[in-house]
Coordinates of C-alpha atoms and ligand atoms in Angstrom, one line a residue:
X1 CA -5.3 -16.7 1.6
X2 CA -3.9 -19.4 2.5
X3 CA -1.8 -21.2 -0.6
X4 CA -3.3 -24.5 -1.7
X5 CA -1.0 -26.9 -2.4
X6 CA 2.2 -28.2 -0.3
X7 CA 4.5 -26.0 -2.4
X8 CA 3.3 -22.7 -1.0
X9 CA 5.6 -24.2 2.7
X10 CA 8.5 -24.0 -0.3
X11 CA 11.4 -21.9 1.5
X12 CA 11.1 -24.4 4.8
X13 CA 9.7 -27.4 3.7
X14 CA 13.8 -27.5 1.5
X15 CA 15.6 -26.4 4.5
X16 CA 13.2 -28.4 6.5
X17 CA 12.4 -31.7 4.4
X18 CA 14.0 -32.1 0.8
X19 CA 12.0 -34.9 -0.3
X20 CA 9.3 -32.2 0.1
X21 CA 9.6 -30.7 -2.4
X22 CA 8.8 -33.5 -4.9
X23 CA 5.7 -33.7 -3.3
X24 CA 5.4 -30.0 -5.5
X25 CA 4.2 -29.7 -9.1
X26 CA 6.7 -28.5 -10.6
X27 CA 6.6 -26.0 -13.7
X28 CA 7.7 -27.0 -16.4
X29 CA 10.7 -26.5 -18.2
X30 CA 9.0 -24.1 -21.0
X31 CA 6.9 -22.5 -18.4
X32 CA 8.1 -19.2 -18.1
X33 CA 7.6 -17.6 -14.5
X34 CA 6.1 -15.1 -16.0
X35 CA 8.5 -10.7 -15.8
X36 CA 12.0 -13.2 -14.5
X37 CA 14.1 -10.6 -16.9
X38 CA 14.9 -12.4 -19.9
X39 CA 18.7 -12.0 -19.0
X40 CA 17.9 -14.3 -15.8
X41 CA 20.6 -16.8 -15.1
X42 CA 18.8 -20.3 -15.2
X43 CA 20.5 -20.8 -11.9
X44 CA 24.3 -21.1 -10.5
X45 CA 25.3 -18.4 -8.8
X46 CA 24.7 -16.4 -5.6
X47 CA 21.9 -17.8 -3.2
X48 CA 19.5 -14.9 -3.6
X49 CA 19.2 -13.2 -0.3
X50 CA 16.2 -11.4 -1.4
X51 CA 15.3 -7.7 -3.2
X52 CA 14.1 -4.5 -2.0
X53 CA 12.3 -2.7 -4.7
X54 CA 11.7 1.2 -4.4
X55 CA 11.1 4.9 -5.0
X56 CA 13.7 6.1 -3.3
X57 CA 17.8 4.8 -3.0
X58 CA 18.9 6.0 0.1
X59 CA 15.0 3.6 1.4
X60 CA 16.0 1.4 -0.7
X61 CA 19.8 1.0 1.1
X62 CA 17.6 1.1 4.7
X63 CA 15.9 -1.8 3.8
X64 CA 18.8 -3.6 2.6
X65 CA 20.6 -3.8 5.8
X66 CA 17.9 -5.1 7.4
X67 CA 18.1 -7.7 5.4
X68 CA 21.7 -8.4 4.5
X69 CA 21.9 -8.0 8.6
X70 CA 19.3 -11.1 9.6
X71 CA 15.5 -10.3 9.7
X72 CA 13.1 -10.4 6.8
X73 CA 11.3 -9.0 4.7
X74 CA 8.7 -7.3 7.2
X75 CA 11.8 -5.7 9.3
X76 CA 13.0 -4.7 6.1
X77 CA 9.3 -2.7 5.4
X78 CA 9.6 -1.0 8.9
X79 CA 12.7 0.5 7.9
X80 CA 11.6 1.5 4.3
X81 CA 8.9 3.0 5.3
X82 CA 10.7 5.2 8.6
X83 CA 13.6 6.2 5.6
X84 CA 11.0 7.2 3.4
X85 CA 9.5 9.7 5.5
X86 CA 12.4 11.4 5.6
X87 CA 13.1 11.1 2.2
X88 CA 10.5 11.2 0.0
X89 CA 8.9 13.1 3.2
X90 CA 5.3 14.6 0.8
X91 CA 4.1 11.5 0.0
X92 CA 4.4 9.4 3.0
X93 CA 5.6 9.2 6.3
X94 CA 4.5 8.3 9.8
X95 CA 2.0 11.5 9.8
X96 CA -0.3 9.4 7.3
X97 CA -1.8 5.8 6.0
X98 CA -1.7 2.6 4.4
X99 CA -1.9 -0.6 3.0
X100 CA 0.9 -4.1 4.1
X101 CA 0.0 -6.6 2.2
X102 CA 2.8 -9.6 3.3
X103 CA 3.1 -13.2 3.0
X104 CA 5.1 -15.5 5.0
X105 CA 6.6 -18.8 3.3
X106 CA 6.4 -21.1 6.5
X107 CA 2.6 -21.0 6.5
X108 CA 1.9 -19.5 3.6
X109 CA -1.0 -16.8 4.3
X110 CA -0.8 -13.8 2.8
X111 CA -3.2 -10.7 4.7
X112 CA -3.0 -7.3 5.1
X113 CA -2.2 -5.3 7.8
X114 CA -4.6 -1.9 7.0
X115 CA -3.3 1.0 8.3
X116 CA -5.4 3.2 6.8
X117 CA -6.5 7.1 8.4
X118 CA -9.9 7.1 10.5
X119 CA -12.2 9.8 10.3
X120 CA -12.7 11.4 13.9
X121 CA -15.2 10.9 15.6
X122 CA -16.8 14.2 16.0
X123 CA -16.6 14.2 11.9
X124 CA -20.2 14.5 10.4
X125 CA -21.6 13.4 7.2
X126 CA -21.7 17.1 5.6
X127 CA -18.3 18.0 7.5
X128 CA -17.2 18.8 3.6
X129 CA -20.4 20.3 2.3
X130 CA -22.0 22.8 4.7
X131 CA -24.9 24.2 4.1
X132 CA -24.8 21.5 1.5
X133 CA -22.1 22.9 -0.5
X134 CA -18.9 21.4 -0.9
X135 CA -15.7 23.2 0.2
X136 CA -13.5 23.6 -2.1
X137 CA -10.5 20.9 -2.8
X138 CA -7.6 22.9 -2.6
X139 CA -9.2 24.7 1.3
X140 CA -10.5 21.9 2.8
X141 CA -7.3 19.5 2.2
X142 CA -5.3 22.2 3.4
X143 CA -7.0 22.6 6.5
X144 CA -6.9 20.3 9.5
X145 CA -11.4 19.2 9.1
X146 CA -9.3 16.4 6.6
X147 CA -6.7 15.0 8.7
X148 CA -7.7 11.7 10.3
X149 CA -5.8 9.7 12.2
X150 CA -2.7 8.1 11.8
X151 CA -2.3 4.7 11.2
X152 CA 1.1 4.2 10.2
X153 CA 2.7 3.5 13.2
X154 CA 0.8 1.3 14.2
X155 CA -0.2 -0.6 11.5
X156 CA 3.7 -0.8 10.8
X157 CA 4.3 -2.1 14.6
X158 CA 2.2 -4.1 14.1
X159 CA 3.6 -5.9 11.5
X160 CA 7.0 -6.1 13.6
X161 CA 5.6 -7.1 16.5
X162 CA 3.6 -10.0 15.0
X163 CA 5.9 -11.0 12.0
X164 CA 9.3 -9.4 12.1
X165 CA 11.9 -9.8 13.9
X166 CA 13.8 -7.3 15.3
X167 CA 13.1 -4.0 17.3
X168 CA 11.6 -0.6 16.6
X169 CA 14.6 0.7 17.6
X170 CA 16.0 -1.1 15.6
X171 CA 14.2 -0.3 12.3
X172 CA 14.1 3.5 12.9
X173 CA 18.2 3.5 12.8
X174 CA 18.6 4.1 9.0
X175 CA 15.7 7.5 9.6
X176 CA 16.9 8.7 12.3
X177 CA 20.6 9.2 10.7
X178 CA 19.2 10.3 7.3
X179 CA 17.2 12.8 8.9
X180 CA 19.7 13.7 11.3
X181 CA 22.3 14.0 8.6
X182 CA 21.2 15.4 5.3
X183 CA 20.9 14.0 2.1
X184 CA 20.9 15.2 -1.7
X185 CA 17.4 16.8 -2.7
X186 CA 16.4 14.5 -6.1
X187 CA 15.2 16.2 -8.4
X188 CA 11.6 14.6 -7.6
X189 CA 11.8 16.3 -4.3
X190 CA 12.8 19.9 -6.4
X191 CA 10.3 19.0 -8.9
X192 CA 7.4 18.2 -5.4
X193 CA 8.5 21.3 -4.0
X194 CA 8.5 23.6 -7.4
X195 CA 5.2 23.0 -8.4
X196 CA 4.1 22.1 -4.6
X197 CA 0.1 24.3 -5.3
X198 CA 1.8 26.5 -2.3
X199 CA 1.3 24.0 0.3
X200 CA 4.8 23.8 0.9
X201 CA 4.6 27.8 1.4
X202 CA 0.7 27.0 4.1
X203 CA 2.8 27.0 7.9
X204 CA 5.5 28.2 8.7
X205 CA 7.1 24.9 9.8
X206 CA 6.7 23.5 6.5
X207 CA 7.8 26.6 4.8
X208 CA 11.2 26.5 6.9
X209 CA 11.9 22.9 6.1
X210 CA 11.8 23.0 2.2
X211 CA 11.5 26.5 1.7
X212 CA 14.4 27.8 4.4
X213 CA 15.1 30.8 4.0
X214 CA 11.5 31.5 2.0
X215 CA 13.8 29.4 -1.6
X216 CA 12.6 26.1 -1.8
X217 CA 15.3 23.4 -1.7
X218 CA 16.6 22.2 -6.0
X219 CA 18.4 18.9 -7.0
X220 CA 21.3 18.5 -4.8
X221 CA 20.6 20.6 -1.9
X222 CA 21.6 19.2 1.1
X223 CA 18.2 18.4 3.6
X224 CA 18.6 17.6 7.1
X225 CA 15.7 17.0 10.2
X226 CA 16.2 18.3 13.1
X227 CA 13.5 18.1 14.4
X228 CA 12.0 14.5 12.8
X229 CA 15.7 12.8 14.2
X230 CA 14.2 13.7 17.6
X231 CA 10.3 12.5 16.9
X232 CA 11.7 9.2 16.0
X233 CA 14.0 9.1 18.7
X234 CA 11.6 9.1 20.7
X235 CA 9.0 5.9 19.8
X236 CA 12.1 4.4 19.0
X237 CA 13.1 5.1 23.4
X238 CA 8.9 5.4 24.1
X239 CA 7.3 2.7 21.2
X240 CA 3.9 4.3 19.7
X241 CA 2.8 4.7 22.9
X242 CA 4.4 7.8 22.9
X243 CA 2.7 8.8 19.8
X244 CA -0.8 7.4 20.3
X245 CA -0.7 8.3 23.8
X246 CA 2.2 10.8 24.6
X247 CA 3.8 14.2 23.7
X248 CA 3.3 13.3 19.8
X249 CA -0.7 12.7 20.5
X250 CA -0.5 16.4 21.9
X251 CA 1.0 18.1 19.8
X252 CA -1.0 16.6 16.5
X253 CA -4.5 17.4 18.5
X254 CA -2.6 20.5 18.4
X255 CA -1.9 21.2 14.8
X256 CA -5.1 19.6 13.1
X257 CA -6.7 22.6 14.6
X258 CA -4.5 24.5 11.4
X259 CA -5.9 26.2 8.2
X260 CA -4.7 28.4 5.1
X261 CA -7.4 31.0 5.9
X262 CA -7.5 32.7 9.3
X263 CA -10.3 32.6 10.5
X264 CA -11.0 28.9 8.6
X265 CA -13.2 28.7 5.8
X266 CA -13.2 25.5 5.7
X267 CA -13.6 24.7 10.1
X268 CA -10.9 23.0 11.4
X269 CA -9.7 19.3 13.2
X270 CA -12.1 17.7 14.9
X271 CA -9.6 15.0 15.7
X272 CA -8.6 14.6 20.1
X273 CA -6.3 12.8 22.4
X274 CA -9.1 10.0 22.8
X275 CA -9.7 9.0 18.2
X276 CA -5.4 8.9 19.2
X277 CA -5.2 7.0 21.5
X278 CA -8.5 5.4 20.1
X279 CA -7.1 4.4 16.9
X280 CA -6.5 0.3 15.6
X281 CA -5.0 -1.6 13.0
X282 CA -7.1 -4.1 10.8
X283 CA -5.6 -7.2 9.3
X284 CA -7.1 -8.2 6.7
X285 CA -8.2 -11.2 4.3
X286 CA -7.2 -10.1 1.1
X287 CA -8.9 -10.9 -2.0
X288 CA -8.6 -13.3 -4.4
X289 CA -9.7 -13.9 -8.2
X290 CA -8.1 -15.9 -11.3
X291 CA -7.0 -14.6 -14.6
X292 CA -6.0 -16.4 -17.0
X293 CA -4.4 -19.5 -14.6
X294 CA -2.5 -17.1 -12.9
X295 CA -3.6 -16.1 -8.3
X296 CA -4.7 -12.3 -8.0
X297 CA -4.6 -11.2 -4.9
X298 CA -5.1 -8.0 -3.9
X299 CA -6.9 -5.1 -1.5
X300 CA -9.6 -5.5 0.0
X301 CA -12.3 -3.1 1.4
X302 CA -12.2 0.3 3.0
X303 CA -9.5 -0.5 -0.7
X304 CA -11.7 0.1 -3.6
X305 CA -8.5 -1.1 -6.0
X306 CA -8.5 -5.3 -5.2
X307 CA -12.0 -5.2 -5.7
X308 CA -11.7 -2.3 -9.3
X309 CA -8.6 -4.7 -10.2
X310 CA -9.9 -8.4 -10.7
X311 CA -13.7 -6.7 -11.7
X312 CA -11.1 -5.1 -14.7
X313 CA -9.3 -9.0 -14.5
X314 CA -12.7 -10.5 -15.2
X315 CA -14.2 -8.5 -17.5
X316 CA -11.6 -7.8 -19.5
X317 CA -10.8 -11.9 -19.6
X318 CA -13.1 -12.8 -22.2
X319 CA -10.4 -10.9 -25.5
X320 CA -7.6 -11.8 -27.0
X321 CA -5.3 -9.6 -25.6
X322 CA -1.9 -10.5 -25.8
X323 CA -2.7 -11.7 -29.5
X324 CA -1.3 -9.8 -31.6
X325 CA -2.8 -12.3 -35.2
X326 CA -6.3 -11.5 -33.6
X327 CA -6.3 -7.8 -33.1
X328 CA -5.3 -7.7 -30.2
X329 CA -1.2 -7.0 -28.3
X330 CA -0.3 -4.6 -26.4
X331 CA -1.2 -1.6 -27.7
X332 CA -4.0 -2.3 -30.1
X333 CA -6.9 -0.3 -30.7
X334 CA -8.6 -3.1 -29.4
X335 CA -6.7 -3.7 -26.6
X336 CA -6.8 0.2 -25.5
X337 CA -10.2 0.0 -25.9
X338 CA -11.6 -2.6 -24.3
X339 CA -9.2 -1.9 -21.4
X340 CA -10.9 2.0 -21.3
X341 CA -13.9 0.8 -21.2
X342 CA -13.3 -2.1 -18.7
X343 CA -11.7 0.7 -17.0
X344 CA -14.9 2.6 -17.1
X345 CA -16.9 0.6 -16.2
X346 CA -15.8 -0.8 -12.9
X347 CA -15.5 2.9 -11.9
X348 CA -19.3 2.9 -11.8
X349 CA -19.2 0.2 -9.9
X350 CA -16.5 2.0 -8.2
X351 CA -18.3 5.5 -6.9
X352 CA -21.5 4.1 -5.1
X353 CA -20.4 0.8 -3.4
X354 CA -17.0 0.9 -2.4
X355 CA -15.6 1.9 0.6
X356 CA -14.7 0.4 3.8
X357 CA -17.2 -2.7 4.9
X358 CA -16.9 -1.7 8.7
X359 CA -19.7 1.0 8.5
X360 CA -21.5 -0.2 4.7
X361 CA -21.6 -3.4 4.2
X362 CA -19.9 -3.8 0.6
X363 CA -21.8 -6.4 -2.1
X364 CA -17.8 -8.2 -3.5
X365 CA -19.2 -11.5 -3.6
X366 CA -21.8 -9.9 -6.5
X367 CA -19.2 -7.1 -8.1
X368 CA -16.8 -10.1 -8.4
X369 CA -20.2 -12.7 -9.1
X370 CA -18.9 -14.1 -12.4
X371 CA -23.0 -13.5 -13.9
X372 CA -22.6 -10.4 -12.9
X373 CA -18.3 -9.3 -14.1
X374 CA -20.8 -11.2 -18.0
X375 CA -23.5 -9.0 -17.7
X376 CA -21.1 -6.3 -17.4
X377 CA -18.6 -6.8 -19.6
X378 CA -21.2 -7.9 -22.0
X379 CA -21.0 -3.9 -22.6
X380 CA -17.7 -3.6 -24.0
X381 CA -19.1 -3.8 -27.8
X382 CA -15.5 -2.8 -29.9
X383 CA -16.8 -1.0 -32.5
X384 CA -18.5 1.8 -30.0
X385 CA -17.7 3.8 -27.3
X386 CA -21.3 2.6 -25.0
X387 CA -21.9 5.6 -23.4
X388 CA -21.3 6.7 -19.7
X389 CA -21.7 3.8 -17.3
X390 CA -24.1 3.8 -14.5
X391 CA -23.2 1.8 -11.5
X392 CA -24.8 -2.6 -11.8
X393 CA -26.9 -4.3 -9.3
X394 CA -24.7 -6.3 -7.9
X395 CA -27.2 -7.5 -4.8
X396 CA -28.8 -10.0 -6.8
X397 CA -25.8 -11.7 -6.8
X398 CA -24.5 -10.9 -3.6
X399 CA -27.5 -13.4 -2.0
X400 CA -30.3 -9.9 -1.3
X401 CA -32.5 -8.3 -3.1
X402 CA -32.7 -6.4 -5.8
X403 CA -33.4 -2.6 -5.2
X404 CA -34.1 -1.6 -8.9
X405 CA -31.5 0.8 -11.7
X406 CA -29.9 3.1 -9.8
X407 CA -31.0 6.3 -10.3
X408 CA -27.7 8.5 -12.3
X409 CA -28.1 11.1 -10.1
X410 CA -27.7 9.2 -7.0
X411 CA -24.0 8.3 -8.4
X412 CA -21.5 10.0 -6.6
X413 CA -19.6 12.5 -7.9
X414 CA -14.7 11.5 -7.2
X415 CA -13.6 14.3 -4.7
X416 CA -10.3 15.3 -6.3
X417 CA -8.4 12.2 -5.0
X418 CA -3.9 13.4 -5.2
X419 CA -1.7 12.1 -7.9
X420 CA 1.2 10.7 -4.7
X421 CA 1.5 8.3 -2.3
X422 CA 4.3 5.4 -2.8
X423 CA 5.0 1.6 -3.5
X424 CA 7.8 -1.0 -2.5
X425 CA 7.9 -4.3 -3.1
X426 CA 10.5 -6.7 -0.4
X427 CA 11.1 -10.4 -0.8
X428 CA 13.9 -12.2 2.5
X429 CA 15.8 -14.2 1.1
X430 CA 12.9 -16.8 3.0
X431 CA 10.1 -16.3 0.4
X432 CA 9.0 -13.2 2.6
X433 CA 6.9 -11.2 0.8
X434 CA 5.6 -7.9 1.0
X435 CA 3.5 -5.5 -0.5
X436 CA 3.4 -2.5 0.6
X437 CA 1.2 1.3 -0.4
X438 CA 1.7 3.6 1.4
X439 CA 0.5 7.7 2.0
X440 CA -0.3 11.2 2.8
X441 CA -3.0 11.1 0.5
X442 CA -2.1 14.1 -2.1
X443 CA 1.7 15.7 -2.7
X444 CA 2.6 17.0 1.0
X445 CA -1.1 16.2 2.9
X446 CA -2.5 18.9 4.3
X447 CA 1.1 20.5 4.3
X448 CA 1.1 20.8 8.6
X449 CA 3.7 19.9 10.0
X450 CA 3.7 19.3 13.4
X451 CA 5.3 21.8 15.0
X452 CA 8.3 21.0 16.9
X453 CA 8.4 16.8 15.7
X454 CA 9.0 17.6 11.4
X455 CA 6.5 15.5 10.3
X456 CA 3.4 16.5 7.2
X457 CA 0.2 15.3 8.2
X458 CA -1.9 13.5 5.9
X459 CA -5.6 15.5 4.4
X460 CA -7.4 11.5 3.6
X461 CA -10.3 12.5 4.8
X462 CA -11.3 14.5 1.6
X463 CA -10.7 10.5 0.1
X464 CA -14.5 10.4 1.2
X465 CA -17.4 11.9 -1.0
X466 CA -17.5 15.0 0.6
X467 CA -21.4 15.6 -0.3
X468 CA -23.1 12.8 1.3
X469 CA -24.9 10.2 -1.2
X470 CA -27.1 8.0 1.0
X471 CA -29.9 7.8 -0.2
X472 CA -32.5 4.9 0.8
X473 CA -34.9 6.0 -2.1
X474 CA -32.4 5.3 -5.0
X475 CA -30.5 3.1 -3.2
X476 CA -27.8 4.3 -3.2
X477 CA -25.8 2.7 0.1
X478 CA -24.2 5.6 1.0
X479 CA -20.7 4.2 1.0
X480 CA -18.1 6.1 0.7
X481 CA -19.9 9.4 3.4
X482 CA -18.4 10.3 6.4
X483 CA -19.0 8.7 9.4
X484 CA -17.5 8.6 12.5
X485 CA -14.3 5.8 13.1
X486 CA -14.8 5.0 9.5
X487 CA -12.1 4.5 7.3
X488 CA -12.0 6.7 4.3
X489 CA -12.5 4.6 -0.1
X490 CA -9.1 3.8 -0.7
X491 CA -8.0 3.4 -4.3
X492 CA -4.4 1.7 -3.4
X493 CA -3.7 -0.9 -4.8
X494 CA -0.2 -4.0 -3.3
X495 CA -0.8 -6.8 -5.2
X496 CA 0.2 -10.3 -5.0
X497 CA 0.3 -12.8 -8.2
X498 CA 0.9 -16.5 -8.1
X499 CA 0.9 -19.4 -10.1
X500 CA 0.8 -23.3 -8.2
X501 CA 0.2 -21.0 -4.4
X502 CA 3.8 -19.3 -4.3
X503 CA 3.9 -15.9 -5.0
X504 CA 6.3 -15.0 -7.8
X505 CA 5.2 -10.9 -8.9
X506 CA 4.9 -8.4 -6.2
X507 CA 3.5 -5.4 -7.0
X508 CA 2.2 -1.7 -6.8
X509 CA 1.9 2.2 -7.7
X510 CA 1.1 5.8 -6.5
X511 CA -1.1 7.5 -8.3
X512 CA -5.0 8.4 -6.1
X513 CA -7.8 6.8 -8.8
X514 CA -5.8 5.6 -11.1
X515 CA -3.1 3.3 -8.4
X516 CA -5.8 1.0 -10.4
X517 CA -5.7 1.6 -13.8
X518 CA -1.4 1.3 -13.4
X519 CA -1.8 -1.8 -11.4
X520 CA -4.0 -3.1 -14.1
X521 CA -2.0 -2.6 -17.3
X522 CA 0.8 -4.2 -15.5
X523 CA -0.4 -7.0 -15.1
X524 CA -1.8 -7.0 -18.9
X525 CA 2.1 -6.5 -19.3
X526 CA 3.4 -9.5 -17.1
X527 CA 0.6 -12.0 -18.3
X528 CA -1.4 -11.1 -22.2
X529 CA 2.3 -9.1 -22.9
X530 CA 4.9 -11.5 -22.0
X531 CA 6.9 -8.3 -21.2
X532 CA 9.8 -8.6 -17.7
X533 CA 8.8 -6.7 -15.3
X534 CA 11.5 -3.9 -16.3
X535 CA 9.6 -3.9 -19.4
X536 CA 6.1 -4.1 -17.6
X537 CA 6.8 -1.8 -15.5
X538 CA 8.1 1.3 -18.5
X539 CA 5.6 0.4 -21.1
X540 CA 3.3 3.7 -21.5
X541 CA 0.6 3.1 -19.6
X542 CA -3.3 4.0 -20.4
X543 CA -6.6 5.3 -17.7
X544 CA -9.8 6.7 -17.3
X545 CA -11.0 7.6 -13.5
X546 CA -14.9 7.3 -13.9
X547 CA -17.5 6.6 -15.9
X548 CA -17.5 9.5 -18.0
X549 CA -14.3 10.8 -17.6
X550 CA -11.1 11.7 -20.0
X551 CA -9.2 9.2 -21.4
X552 CA -5.4 10.2 -20.3
X553 CA -2.0 7.4 -21.7
X554 CA 0.9 8.0 -21.3
X555 CA 3.9 8.9 -24.2
X556 CA 5.8 10.0 -26.1
X557 CA 8.3 7.5 -27.1
X558 CA 11.3 6.9 -26.3
X559 CA 10.9 7.4 -22.4
X560 CA 8.2 5.0 -22.5
X561 CA 8.4 1.7 -24.7
X562 CA 6.8 0.3 -26.5
X563 CA 4.4 3.4 -27.9
X564 CA 1.2 3.9 -27.5
X565 CA 1.4 4.0 -31.4
X566 CA 0.0 7.9 -33.4
X567 CA -2.3 5.2 -35.3
X568 CA -4.2 3.3 -31.8
X569 CA -5.0 6.7 -30.2
X570 CA -6.5 8.2 -33.9
X571 CA -8.8 4.9 -33.1
X572 CA -10.1 6.0 -29.4
X573 CA -11.0 9.4 -30.3
X574 CA -12.6 7.8 -33.5
X575 CA -14.9 6.1 -31.4
X576 CA -15.6 9.1 -29.8
X577 CA -13.2 8.5 -26.1
X578 CA -12.4 11.9 -24.8
X579 CA -9.3 13.5 -23.4
X580 CA -6.4 12.6 -26.1
X581 CA -6.1 15.9 -28.2
X582 CA -6.5 16.5 -32.3
X583 CA -6.4 13.3 -35.1
X584 CA -3.1 13.4 -35.7
X585 CA -1.8 15.0 -32.6
X586 CA -0.1 12.1 -29.8
X587 CA -2.0 12.9 -27.3
X588 CA -0.3 10.5 -24.5
X589 CA 1.3 12.7 -23.0
X590 CA 1.0 11.6 -19.4
X591 CA 2.8 10.7 -16.7
X592 CA 1.2 7.7 -14.2
X593 CA 1.5 5.3 -11.0
X594 CA 5.2 4.3 -10.0
X595 CA 6.5 0.6 -9.9
X596 CA 7.9 -0.8 -7.4
X597 CA 8.0 -4.6 -7.4
X598 CA 10.0 -8.0 -7.3
X599 CA 9.8 -10.9 -8.7
X600 CA 10.4 -14.6 -8.2
X601 CA 11.2 -17.4 -10.4
X602 CA 9.5 -20.0 -9.9
X603 CA 11.8 -22.7 -12.0
X604 CA 15.2 -20.9 -10.3
X605 CA 13.7 -19.6 -7.6
X606 CA 16.1 -16.3 -7.8
X607 CA 14.4 -13.2 -7.1
X608 CA 14.6 -10.1 -9.7
X609 CA 13.5 -6.6 -8.9
X610 CA 12.2 -4.3 -11.5
X611 CA 12.0 0.2 -10.0
X612 CA 10.5 2.4 -11.8
X613 CA 12.3 5.7 -13.6
X614 CA 8.9 7.6 -13.7
X615 CA 10.7 7.9 -9.1
X616 CA 13.8 7.3 -8.5
X617 CA 12.7 4.0 -8.4
X618 CA 16.2 1.5 -7.4
X619 CA 16.5 -2.0 -6.5
X620 CA 18.9 -4.2 -4.9
X621 CA 19.7 -7.6 -5.4
X622 CA 21.1 -9.4 -2.6
X623 CA 23.9 -10.5 -2.4
X624 CA 25.0 -8.1 -3.8
X625 CA 27.8 -7.9 -6.9
X626 CA 31.5 -6.9 -5.6
X627 CA 33.0 -3.7 -7.8
X628 CA 35.0 -5.1 -10.7
X629 CA 32.2 -8.9 -10.4
X630 CA 29.7 -8.0 -13.2
X631 CA 26.2 -5.9 -13.4
Ligands
LIG1 N1 -4.9 8.8 -1.3 C1 -5.2 7.7 -2.4 C2 -5.6 5.6 -1.8 O1 -5.8 5.6 -0.7 O2 -5.7 6.0 -3.2

């Protein structure tokens, strides 16, 4: 996406030719940038030199160090990702994949570095359902069969080489130090070890790190990872080749022959050295939509994140979501009901039409066509819950012919998707922005640590359909069926918001399919409910991730403010929405996502961050204030 106006060149223009700024249609003084903190300074003070917002303070520190040393947002993102591999190893790392959305201030371009894992050459559509019987998720996801060819290292290296200013070795340095010296286990890592579904004890190398002597690490324990430090040193010295073609590649291939059972009930991994050698990053154009005058830039396939988000926003734009006088507003029954219905419609489409478009045509134009979206949105009735919607038929709106209505039976049930992953956001002093969501899929991924190298392998391939559903007779394209070299459909949704061609917000979330709904909730909070970024993150979220699924919502107060009122919950129950428990009780008890965001005030150029208490979210804004000179 290229910024429409010269305002997209704002930072570069202001350095080179101050008069160029006059060509920009600056917003009126009263036109507040959504999300800017209420107490924000309206000018004065030192010029902003960048902000990082990350789910762990030590990884945030790694990114801030790069910015302070003169690096740009891409350098900082690289250092943060490597550091997260050390301090939040259960969520992301070089054994996984992700999507890095980048906005370059100098050119106004916005694009995505796609480092999503790929299926090996030997993958088959039925590999998770031998004999037509789907494997239990717990079995499949902890077998090497689920391990996709990892992309994170290739993605970070590609981004650094093309748009960064620092070497791979420089950005690895903080992670090496953290892994070698160690750090204190925080309560989130301790909780994830304690409630690991057995994943940290299945394989001896994983247990040795996170359950030394058989006891799970607890909050406050010191964790050193010398093998991971050695791996990072090796990569720093020899580059990504050692991972994709050298000794680490050989170790990965060996490791993914593991399974939780012997003999392997699920079969074992099919990845070869040739698969690692053949791994390629893709640079993708983002999806671009409009919502109430704001340009929303979202994640394209192989993620469903941007498509579903833009569909939901387009369906909700016909309702006065932010207007209390018209019976809407935050937490109002109408607002919640409309959101839930839009989610159910988008997820019905997602189940059938969204997947890796390098392999299956995804009717993006049709799915986002105003007439198609309007036909879907008209099914939202504020007085009743719709019967479980099937996927629609976007093909006539996509330049294709209708293949007739899809039969319900042809719609794939979502395989169970993990709740973890991580998201961080960065803006630098020049106005380059990164929104990066990355993952090893489930918390702890496959549970397999590469022996001798100290990093976890993903179980990303369980994001594919377990049972192939391609069926020309019903029109189901099998968009997310397994195929060799294909990327599994993701829900990851790094997102940026623009006004007048200039980015003012970047955010995203972990949480499997709930990611899309978390990003929707935050977007509405910013644009419709006029919240600051911290309010938008703190506020309780609502989510449903399939057409027939149960609704979950967050609570109770005071952690989540404002709370979702009991009367609103009862209204949803009365309409027939399942999942909220008995009338009169507080059914909002979930925890959904973890959003790390940066905000740029379009009026003053000042930069802010918002971080999520649902993890140890940390914002570091530069220059750092000296102790004793204010908060
Ligand atoms: N594995 C999480 C996602 O890609 O959505």
